Coordinates of C-alpha atoms in Angstrom, one line a residue:
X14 CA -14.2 10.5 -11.5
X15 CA -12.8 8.6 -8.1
X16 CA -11.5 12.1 -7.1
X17 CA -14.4 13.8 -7.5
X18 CA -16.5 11.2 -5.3
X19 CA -13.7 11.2 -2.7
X20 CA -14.6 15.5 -2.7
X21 CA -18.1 14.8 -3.0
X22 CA -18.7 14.2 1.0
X23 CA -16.5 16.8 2.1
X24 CA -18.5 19.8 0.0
X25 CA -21.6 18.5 0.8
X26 CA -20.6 18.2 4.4
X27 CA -19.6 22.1 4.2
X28 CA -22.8 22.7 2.0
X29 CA -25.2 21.3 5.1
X30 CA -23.2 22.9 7.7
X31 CA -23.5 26.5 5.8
X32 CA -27.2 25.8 5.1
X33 CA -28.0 24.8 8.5
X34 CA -25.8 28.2 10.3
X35 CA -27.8 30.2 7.9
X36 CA -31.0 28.8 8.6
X37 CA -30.2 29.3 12.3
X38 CA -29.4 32.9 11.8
X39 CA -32.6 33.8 10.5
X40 CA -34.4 31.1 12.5
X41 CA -35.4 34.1 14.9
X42 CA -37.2 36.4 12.2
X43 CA -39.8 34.0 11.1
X44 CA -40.5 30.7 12.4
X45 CA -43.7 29.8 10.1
X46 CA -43.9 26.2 8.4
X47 CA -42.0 26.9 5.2
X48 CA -44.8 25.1 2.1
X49 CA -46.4 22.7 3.2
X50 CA -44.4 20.4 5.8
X51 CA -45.5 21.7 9.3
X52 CA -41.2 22.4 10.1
X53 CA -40.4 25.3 11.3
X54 CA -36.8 27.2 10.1
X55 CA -35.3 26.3 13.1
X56 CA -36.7 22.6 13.1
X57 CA -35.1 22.8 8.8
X58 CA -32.3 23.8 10.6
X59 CA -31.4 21.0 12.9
X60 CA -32.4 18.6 10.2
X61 CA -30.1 20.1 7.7
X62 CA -27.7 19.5 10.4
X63 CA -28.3 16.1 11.1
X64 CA -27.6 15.6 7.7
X65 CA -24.4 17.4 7.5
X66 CA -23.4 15.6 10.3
X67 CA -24.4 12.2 8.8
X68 CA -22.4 12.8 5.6
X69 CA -19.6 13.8 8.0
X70 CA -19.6 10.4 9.2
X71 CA -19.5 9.1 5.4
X72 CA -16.8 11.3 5.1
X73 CA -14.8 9.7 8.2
X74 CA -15.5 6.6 7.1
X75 CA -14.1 6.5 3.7
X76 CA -10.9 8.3 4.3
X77 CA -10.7 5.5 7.3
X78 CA -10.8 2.6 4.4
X79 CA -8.7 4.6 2.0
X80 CA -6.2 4.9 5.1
X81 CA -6.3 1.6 6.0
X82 CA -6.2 0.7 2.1
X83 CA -2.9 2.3 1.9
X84 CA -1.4 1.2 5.0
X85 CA -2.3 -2.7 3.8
X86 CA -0.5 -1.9 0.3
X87 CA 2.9 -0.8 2.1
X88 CA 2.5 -3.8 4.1
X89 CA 2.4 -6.0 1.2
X90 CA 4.8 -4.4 -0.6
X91 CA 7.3 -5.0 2.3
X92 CA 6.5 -8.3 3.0
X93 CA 6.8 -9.0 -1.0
X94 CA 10.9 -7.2 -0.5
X95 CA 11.4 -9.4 2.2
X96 CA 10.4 -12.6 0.6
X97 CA 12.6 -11.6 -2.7
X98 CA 15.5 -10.7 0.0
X99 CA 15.1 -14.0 1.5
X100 CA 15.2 -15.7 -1.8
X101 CA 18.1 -14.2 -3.0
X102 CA 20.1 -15.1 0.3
X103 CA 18.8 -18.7 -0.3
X104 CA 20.2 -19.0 -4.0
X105 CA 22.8 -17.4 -2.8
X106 CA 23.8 -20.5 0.1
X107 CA 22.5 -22.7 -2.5
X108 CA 25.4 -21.1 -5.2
X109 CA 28.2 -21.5 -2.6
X110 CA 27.3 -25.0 -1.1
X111 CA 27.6 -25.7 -5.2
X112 CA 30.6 -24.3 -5.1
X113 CA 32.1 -25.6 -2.1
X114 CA 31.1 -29.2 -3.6
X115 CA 32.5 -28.6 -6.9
X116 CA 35.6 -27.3 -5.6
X117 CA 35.8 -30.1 -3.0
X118 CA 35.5 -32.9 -6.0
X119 CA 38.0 -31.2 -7.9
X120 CA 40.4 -31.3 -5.6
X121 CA 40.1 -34.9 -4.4
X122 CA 43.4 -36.4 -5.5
X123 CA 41.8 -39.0 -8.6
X124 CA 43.0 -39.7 -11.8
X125 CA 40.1 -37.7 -13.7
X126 CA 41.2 -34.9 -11.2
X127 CA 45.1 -35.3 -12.6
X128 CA 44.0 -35.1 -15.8
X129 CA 42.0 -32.2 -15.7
X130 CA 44.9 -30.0 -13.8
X131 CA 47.6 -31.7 -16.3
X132 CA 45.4 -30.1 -19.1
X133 CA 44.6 -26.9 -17.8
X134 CA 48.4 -26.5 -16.8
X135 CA 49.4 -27.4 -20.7
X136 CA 46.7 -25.1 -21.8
X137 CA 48.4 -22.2 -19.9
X138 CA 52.0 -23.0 -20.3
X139 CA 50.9 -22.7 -24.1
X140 CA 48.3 -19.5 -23.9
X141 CA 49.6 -18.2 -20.9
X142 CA 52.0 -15.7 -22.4

């Protein structure tokens, strides 16, 4: 249905256009009142393009919001990469300054510290092979 009404101004811009070059062609033959509105074919033709005209503008107007509509999504969308990019670098320096610290306690010379490394050294004299 949204595709249709995007088409919508478009024909009808075409439709008033062709009506109003056709009414301008045979403006010369007869330039009575058509029924009852005192308007002569050349008068229904100017009016018809006024109109045409006026749903040109309609026309102009919406694929300018659908434009700008589109441009404002890939903007988002960017900005929304960028802010997960900048996350992930963050955890990242927040992983390695853990790191770092860990590493740093481990290898402070402390009894605990001996312990540990005795251990793990027993565990792979013992699995190792």
């Amino acid at each position: 249905m949204a595709s249709f009404l995007a088409l919508l101004p478009r024909s009808l811009t075409t439709f008033l256009y062709a009506v109003a070059a056709l009414l301008r062609f045979y403006g010369n033959i007869d330039t009575t009142p058509i029924s009852k509105i005192p308007l002569t074919i050349l008068q229904w033709s100017f009016i018809t393009f006024i109109l045409g005209t006026a749903a040109l503008l309609a026309n102009l107007g919406l694929e300018w919001n659908a434009g700008n509509r589109s441009r404002n999504r890939e903007i988002e969308e960017r900005n929304r990469a960028d802010q997960e990019r900048q996350r992930a670098v963050s955890r990242a320096r927040i992983q390695n300054r853990f790191f770092l610290l860990q590493t740093r306690h481990q290898l402070t010379p402390s009894p605990e510290t001996r312990t540990a490394l005795a251990d793990f050294l027993s565990f792979l004299q013992e699995y190792g092979e």
